[in-house]
Short mmCIF file of C-alpha atoms in Angstrom, two decimals:
data_model
loop_
_atom_site.label_atom_id
_atom_site.label_comp_id
_atom_site.label_asym_id
_atom_site.label_seq_id
_atom_site.Cartn_x
_atom_site.Cartn_y
_atom_site.Cartn_z
CA UNK A 1 -247.07 94.94 -85.30
CA UNK A 2 -243.42 96.25 -84.01
CA UNK A 3 -240.78 95.85 -86.56
CA UNK A 4 -238.04 93.59 -85.60
CA UNK A 5 -234.19 93.82 -85.56
CA UNK A 6 -232.63 91.13 -87.70
CA UNK A 7 -230.97 90.03 -84.80
CA UNK A 8 -234.17 90.48 -82.57
CA UNK A 9 -234.77 87.20 -80.24
CA UNK A 10 -238.65 86.72 -80.14
CA UNK A 11 -240.68 84.53 -77.83
CA UNK A 12 -241.99 81.22 -79.34
CA UNK A 13 -243.43 78.02 -78.35
CA UNK A 14 -241.62 74.51 -77.92
CA UNK A 15 -243.47 71.59 -79.00
CA UNK A 16 -244.06 70.77 -75.44
CA UNK A 17 -246.06 74.24 -75.41
CA UNK A 18 -243.27 76.10 -73.15
CA UNK A 19 -242.01 79.47 -74.21
CA UNK A 20 -238.52 79.65 -75.69
CA UNK A 21 -236.38 82.17 -77.49
CA UNK A 22 -235.99 81.71 -81.24
CA UNK A 23 -234.42 83.99 -83.87
CA UNK A 24 -236.11 86.82 -85.73
CA UNK A 25 -239.83 86.74 -86.54
CA UNK A 26 -240.87 85.87 -90.22
CA UNK A 27 -243.89 88.33 -90.01
CA UNK A 28 -246.78 85.92 -90.32
CA UNK A 29 -245.59 84.17 -93.54
CA UNK A 30 -246.92 80.26 -92.92
CA UNK A 31 -247.70 77.17 -95.15
CA UNK A 32 -251.57 76.72 -94.98
CA UNK A 33 -252.90 73.89 -93.06
CA UNK A 34 -255.79 72.12 -92.92
CA UNK A 35 -258.43 73.08 -90.38
CA UNK A 36 -261.97 71.50 -89.17
CA UNK A 37 -265.22 72.77 -90.73
CA UNK A 38 -266.13 76.24 -89.17
CA UNK A 39 -269.14 75.75 -86.63
CA UNK A 40 -271.48 78.38 -85.01
CA UNK A 41 -270.28 80.59 -82.24
CA UNK A 42 -272.58 79.96 -79.07
CA UNK A 43 -274.66 77.01 -80.27
CA UNK A 44 -277.73 76.27 -78.33
CA UNK A 45 -277.27 79.40 -75.97
CA UNK A 46 -280.78 80.50 -74.36
CA UNK A 47 -282.15 83.56 -72.28
CA UNK A 48 -281.58 81.23 -69.31
CA UNK A 49 -278.17 79.93 -70.19
CA UNK A 50 -276.38 82.65 -71.97
CA UNK A 51 -273.02 82.22 -73.69
CA UNK A 52 -269.96 83.64 -72.29
CA UNK A 53 -267.17 85.57 -74.28
CA UNK A 54 -264.07 86.72 -72.62
CA UNK A 55 -261.61 89.41 -73.57
CA UNK A 56 -257.87 88.75 -73.17
CA UNK A 57 -254.72 90.50 -73.96
CA UNK A 58 -252.18 88.63 -75.20
CA UNK A 59 -249.11 88.78 -73.55
CA UNK A 60 -250.32 89.77 -70.32
CA UNK A 61 -248.82 88.74 -67.42
CA UNK A 62 -246.92 86.53 -70.21
CA UNK A 63 -247.58 84.10 -73.08
CA UNK A 64 -247.17 81.36 -70.76
CA UNK A 65 -250.13 82.62 -68.78
CA UNK A 66 -252.18 83.28 -71.74
CA UNK A 67 -251.85 79.63 -73.06
CA UNK A 68 -252.81 78.55 -69.58
CA UNK A 69 -255.99 80.59 -69.34
CA UNK A 70 -257.05 79.84 -72.77
CA UNK A 71 -256.81 76.08 -71.62
CA UNK A 72 -258.61 76.99 -68.31
CA UNK A 73 -261.37 78.93 -70.18
CA UNK A 74 -261.74 75.87 -72.43
CA UNK A 75 -262.26 73.38 -69.35
CA UNK A 76 -264.76 75.69 -67.79
CA UNK A 77 -266.93 76.03 -70.87
CA UNK A 78 -266.16 79.40 -71.76
CA UNK A 79 -267.78 79.92 -75.80
CA UNK A 80 -265.75 82.32 -76.88
CA UNK A 81 -262.11 84.23 -76.21
CA UNK A 82 -261.57 87.86 -78.06
CA UNK A 83 -257.57 87.19 -78.01
CA UNK A 84 -256.28 90.52 -78.58
CA UNK A 85 -252.96 91.39 -80.50
CA UNK A 86 -251.68 94.10 -77.99
CA UNK A 87 -251.67 97.55 -79.59
CA UNK A 88 -251.11 100.92 -77.61
CA UNK A 89 -253.29 103.88 -76.74
CA UNK A 90 -256.99 102.54 -78.02
CA UNK A 91 -259.46 105.04 -77.88
CA UNK A 92 -262.12 102.48 -76.93
CA UNK A 93 -260.38 101.29 -73.96
CA UNK A 94 -260.22 102.50 -70.31
CA UNK A 95 -257.09 102.47 -68.03
CA UNK A 96 -257.39 98.63 -67.12
CA UNK A 97 -257.13 97.14 -70.72
CA UNK A 98 -254.63 100.30 -71.88
CA UNK A 99 -252.44 99.07 -69.04
CA UNK A 100 -252.77 95.64 -69.78
CA UNK A 101 -251.86 95.98 -73.35
CA UNK A 102 -248.79 98.37 -72.64
CA UNK A 103 -247.28 95.38 -70.26
CA UNK A 104 -247.71 93.00 -72.90
CA UNK A 105 -246.00 95.25 -75.59
CA UNK A 106 -243.31 96.30 -73.08
CA UNK A 107 -242.66 92.34 -72.57
CA UNK A 108 -242.38 92.01 -76.93
CA UNK A 109 -245.72 90.32 -77.71
CA UNK A 110 -246.60 91.32 -81.30
CA UNK A 111 -248.59 89.76 -83.95
CA UNK A 112 -245.99 86.94 -84.91
CA UNK A 113 -245.88 85.68 -80.86
CA UNK A 114 -249.66 85.71 -80.76
CA UNK A 115 -250.15 83.82 -83.88
CA UNK A 116 -247.78 81.40 -82.82
CA UNK A 117 -249.01 80.90 -79.41
CA UNK A 118 -252.83 80.51 -81.20
CA UNK A 119 -251.18 77.80 -83.53
CA UNK A 120 -250.10 75.86 -80.84
CA UNK A 121 -253.01 75.96 -78.56
CA UNK A 122 -255.82 76.27 -80.69
CA UNK A 123 -255.68 72.52 -81.43
CA UNK A 124 -256.15 71.67 -77.65
CA UNK A 125 -259.37 73.66 -77.52
CA UNK A 126 -262.35 71.55 -77.60
CA UNK A 127 -265.05 73.89 -76.54
CA UNK A 128 -263.81 77.64 -76.76
CA UNK A 129 -263.37 79.52 -80.03
CA UNK A 130 -261.27 82.20 -80.99
CA UNK A 131 -262.26 85.75 -82.19
CA UNK A 132 -258.72 87.25 -82.97
CA UNK A 133 -258.81 90.87 -82.10
CA UNK A 134 -256.42 93.55 -83.71
CA UNK A 135 -255.91 96.92 -84.36
CA UNK A 136 -255.87 98.10 -88.17
CA UNK A 137 -253.05 100.72 -87.91
CA UNK A 138 -250.78 98.92 -85.29
CA UNK A 139 -250.90 95.64 -86.89
CA UNK A 140 -253.19 95.16 -89.70
CA UNK A 141 -252.25 97.99 -92.34
CA UNK A 142 -248.47 97.15 -91.68
CA UNK A 143 -249.01 93.52 -92.71
CA UNK A 144 -251.76 93.81 -95.44
CA UNK A 145 -255.52 92.98 -95.04
CA UNK A 146 -255.21 89.79 -96.94
CA UNK A 147 -252.09 88.47 -95.70
CA UNK A 148 -253.14 89.13 -92.05
CA UNK A 149 -256.32 87.51 -92.55
CA UNK A 150 -254.66 84.13 -94.25
CA UNK A 151 -252.42 84.00 -91.39
CA UNK A 152 -255.12 84.16 -88.61
CA UNK A 153 -257.06 81.64 -90.36
CA UNK A 154 -254.35 79.26 -90.71
CA UNK A 155 -253.27 79.84 -86.84
CA UNK A 156 -256.62 78.56 -86.28
CA UNK A 157 -258.50 81.89 -85.21
CA UNK A 158 -262.08 81.06 -85.81
CA UNK A 159 -262.87 84.87 -86.52
CA UNK A 160 -261.40 88.34 -86.34
CA UNK A 161 -262.54 91.54 -84.93
CA UNK A 162 -260.96 94.57 -86.40
CA UNK A 163 -260.18 97.84 -84.46
CA UNK A 164 -260.01 101.19 -85.83
CA UNK A 165 -261.05 99.67 -89.28
CA UNK A 166 -261.30 103.19 -91.60
CA UNK A 167 -264.08 103.33 -93.93
CA UNK A 168 -262.10 103.45 -97.14
CA UNK A 169 -260.68 100.18 -96.22
CA UNK A 170 -263.80 98.33 -95.64
CA UNK A 171 -264.76 97.06 -99.00
CA UNK A 172 -260.97 95.45 -99.23
CA UNK A 173 -261.80 93.83 -95.82
CA UNK A 174 -264.90 92.36 -96.98
CA UNK A 175 -263.34 91.22 -100.27
CA UNK A 176 -260.66 89.50 -98.15
CA UNK A 177 -262.49 88.23 -95.65
CA UNK A 178 -264.38 86.34 -98.48
CA UNK A 179 -261.66 85.25 -100.35
CA UNK A 180 -259.68 83.84 -97.43
CA UNK A 181 -262.74 82.23 -96.05
CA UNK A 182 -261.95 83.96 -92.27
CA UNK A 183 -265.20 84.78 -90.44
CA UNK A 184 -265.66 88.35 -89.55
CA UNK A 185 -267.24 89.85 -86.22
CA UNK A 186 -269.27 92.98 -86.76
CA UNK A 187 -269.64 95.83 -84.24
CA UNK A 188 -272.66 98.07 -83.49
CA UNK A 189 -273.61 100.02 -81.01
CA UNK A 190 -277.26 99.79 -78.82
CA UNK A 191 -278.32 103.62 -80.53
CA UNK A 192 -276.87 103.08 -83.89
CA UNK A 193 -279.13 103.92 -86.81
CA UNK A 194 -281.49 101.23 -88.01
CA UNK A 195 -279.22 101.00 -91.45
CA UNK A 196 -276.24 100.39 -89.22
CA UNK A 197 -277.66 97.79 -87.40
CA UNK A 198 -278.85 95.92 -90.36
CA UNK A 199 -275.59 96.27 -91.80
CA UNK A 200 -273.96 94.70 -88.77
CA UNK A 201 -276.53 91.69 -88.84
CA UNK A 202 -276.22 90.94 -92.25
CA UNK A 203 -272.39 91.15 -92.80
CA UNK A 204 -271.35 89.33 -89.75
CA UNK A 205 -269.93 85.60 -90.56
CA UNK A 206 -269.08 85.18 -86.70
CA UNK A 207 -271.35 87.40 -84.35
CA UNK A 208 -272.46 90.59 -83.66
CA UNK A 209 -270.50 92.83 -80.96
CA UNK A 210 -273.12 94.83 -79.72
CA UNK A 211 -271.45 97.79 -77.66
CA UNK A 212 -274.05 98.68 -74.85
CA UNK A 213 -273.23 101.92 -74.50
CA UNK A 214 -270.83 104.79 -75.69
CA UNK A 215 -267.57 105.55 -73.63
CA UNK A 216 -264.50 103.27 -72.80
CA UNK A 217 -264.33 99.87 -71.75
CA UNK A 218 -264.39 99.45 -67.76
CA UNK A 219 -266.32 102.58 -67.42
CA UNK A 220 -269.72 101.61 -68.76
CA UNK A 221 -272.76 101.30 -66.29
CA UNK A 222 -274.58 98.03 -66.43
CA UNK A 223 -276.18 96.67 -69.01
CA UNK A 224 -279.50 99.08 -69.55
CA UNK A 225 -282.56 96.77 -70.90
CA UNK A 226 -284.62 99.41 -72.30
CA UNK A 227 -281.71 100.84 -74.52
CA UNK A 228 -280.73 97.61 -75.58
CA UNK A 229 -283.83 95.37 -76.09
CA UNK A 230 -284.80 97.56 -79.36
CA UNK A 231 -281.43 96.96 -81.05
CA UNK A 232 -281.10 92.94 -80.43
CA UNK A 233 -284.56 92.89 -81.85
CA UNK A 234 -283.44 94.95 -84.71
CA UNK A 235 -280.60 92.62 -85.25
CA UNK A 236 -282.59 89.79 -85.11
CA UNK A 237 -284.85 91.10 -87.51
CA UNK A 238 -282.23 91.25 -90.13
CA UNK A 239 -279.64 88.72 -89.83
CA UNK A 240 -279.06 85.35 -88.44
CA UNK A 241 -275.65 85.86 -86.77
CA UNK A 242 -275.65 85.74 -82.91
CA UNK A 243 -275.63 88.73 -80.50
CA UNK A 244 -273.16 89.28 -77.96
CA UNK A 245 -273.24 92.54 -75.75
CA UNK A 246 -270.04 93.78 -74.16
CA UNK A 247 -269.52 96.96 -72.13
CA UNK A 248 -270.50 97.19 -68.80
CA UNK A 249 -270.71 93.42 -68.18
CA UNK A 250 -269.21 92.61 -65.14
CA UNK A 251 -271.30 90.17 -62.82
CA UNK A 252 -273.51 87.43 -62.91
CA UNK A 253 -276.59 89.59 -62.86
CA UNK A 254 -275.25 91.25 -65.86
CA UNK A 255 -274.61 88.04 -67.64
CA UNK A 256 -278.29 87.07 -66.65
CA UNK A 257 -279.65 90.68 -67.67
CA UNK A 258 -277.93 90.31 -71.54
CA UNK A 259 -279.55 86.76 -71.81
CA UNK A 260 -282.91 87.86 -70.65
CA UNK A 261 -282.74 90.36 -73.63
CA UNK A 262 -282.55 87.75 -76.15
CA UNK A 263 -278.74 87.71 -77.00
CA UNK A 264 -276.55 84.81 -77.22
CA UNK A 265 -273.72 86.03 -75.32
CA UNK A 266 -272.32 88.26 -72.86
CA UNK A 267 -268.90 89.87 -73.26
CA UNK A 268 -266.53 90.27 -70.14
CA UNK A 269 -263.52 92.41 -70.57
CA UNK A 270 -262.20 94.75 -67.81
CA UNK A 271 -263.49 93.16 -65.10
CA UNK A 272 -261.65 89.76 -65.88
CA UNK A 273 -258.33 91.75 -67.21
CA UNK A 274 -258.12 93.65 -63.58
CA UNK A 275 -258.87 90.30 -61.98
CA UNK A 276 -255.66 88.40 -63.54
CA UNK A 277 -253.68 91.65 -62.76
CA UNK A 278 -254.25 91.68 -59.21
CA UNK A 279 -253.94 87.96 -59.03
CA UNK A 280 -250.42 88.39 -60.74
CA UNK A 281 -249.57 91.65 -58.61
CA UNK A 282 -250.18 89.82 -55.42
CA UNK A 283 -248.14 86.52 -56.25
CA UNK A 284 -251.18 84.17 -55.97
CA UNK A 285 -252.68 81.27 -57.47
CA UNK A 286 -253.73 83.17 -60.79
CA UNK A 287 -255.49 80.31 -62.58
CA UNK A 288 -257.54 79.64 -59.46
CA UNK A 289 -258.47 83.22 -58.91
CA UNK A 290 -259.56 83.45 -62.62
CA UNK A 291 -261.25 80.11 -62.06
CA UNK A 292 -263.43 81.48 -59.25
CA UNK A 293 -264.04 84.77 -61.21
CA UNK A 294 -265.29 82.83 -64.15
CA UNK A 295 -267.30 80.35 -62.72
CA UNK A 296 -269.04 83.33 -60.61
CA UNK A 297 -270.21 84.81 -64.00
CA UNK A 298 -272.44 81.77 -64.49
CA UNK A 299 -276.12 82.62 -63.95
CA UNK A 300 -277.69 80.27 -61.85
CA UNK A 301 -279.90 77.74 -63.53
CA UNK A 302 -283.79 78.96 -63.89
CA UNK A 303 -283.56 82.15 -62.24
CA UNK A 304 -284.81 85.31 -64.10
CA UNK A 305 -283.07 88.71 -63.68
CA UNK A 306 -285.22 90.22 -61.02
CA UNK A 307 -284.96 86.82 -59.21
CA UNK A 308 -281.13 86.93 -59.43
CA UNK A 309 -281.14 90.55 -58.44
CA UNK A 310 -283.08 89.77 -55.26
CA UNK A 311 -280.93 86.61 -54.45
CA UNK A 312 -277.88 88.57 -54.59
CA UNK A 313 -279.23 91.58 -52.81
CA UNK A 314 -279.51 89.08 -50.11
CA UNK A 315 -276.48 87.53 -50.59
CA UNK A 316 -274.29 90.64 -50.05
#
């Protein structure tokens, strides 16, 4: 997280949900607050009705937009939002998400601002869960693992997903997660060794993010059932956590393909972030455009992947 000068003004949310300017940030220190019991991610999802998780950089194009998008996703029945504390120069992201993070950082969005936003909006979400994504070097290490996890949980994050966690910090991370009660998203690749898949399945207390292919977000090919099916089966054998597949998921057909593999959910990132940026730059109705995009990701009930492919080919 960026350091704040003592007299720096940082964005915050008023009680009515509007953005205002306040005094300096207090670096995540908040009193604990009661929260409802944790419930599972992607409950009741089936191959014909897979869940949907969406990636969003907080603060792009603005904190007000992030708030409105979270409320929109909840109304649309989106199961999970991976809400990122923006950080620079991600080695796993392509140009679309990296540009989004730069815009959010330039606007002054840091961990404090994201936590404050989440604390205000999370009680209004009836369906959508929030997995808070943060970078180890940029955000978590400067704050400390346990303080970060405690603050994320008190702010209402249903789980956390850490980017760039070094092996030397893994044990401390799991100990702190257990002590704070914060749920954790684990990650693995479709071609990860069996022991890595098993560890991800056993350790996850939220869901497993199964990365469909190596590379950078926004540049990956569509999900390949031949590569992914063995990994999904291996995760099923060794753990009970739901599986969500990301990287290369852009269309309704991709979402249906992921569901047919037996995964509970599909994760859409760059395609959504690019749509948001386009709508904002063109000065259109951002929420309407995003609603159309998200609605278009939902598979048509009862169609198998090959049927969906045929139908979409006829429509194009």
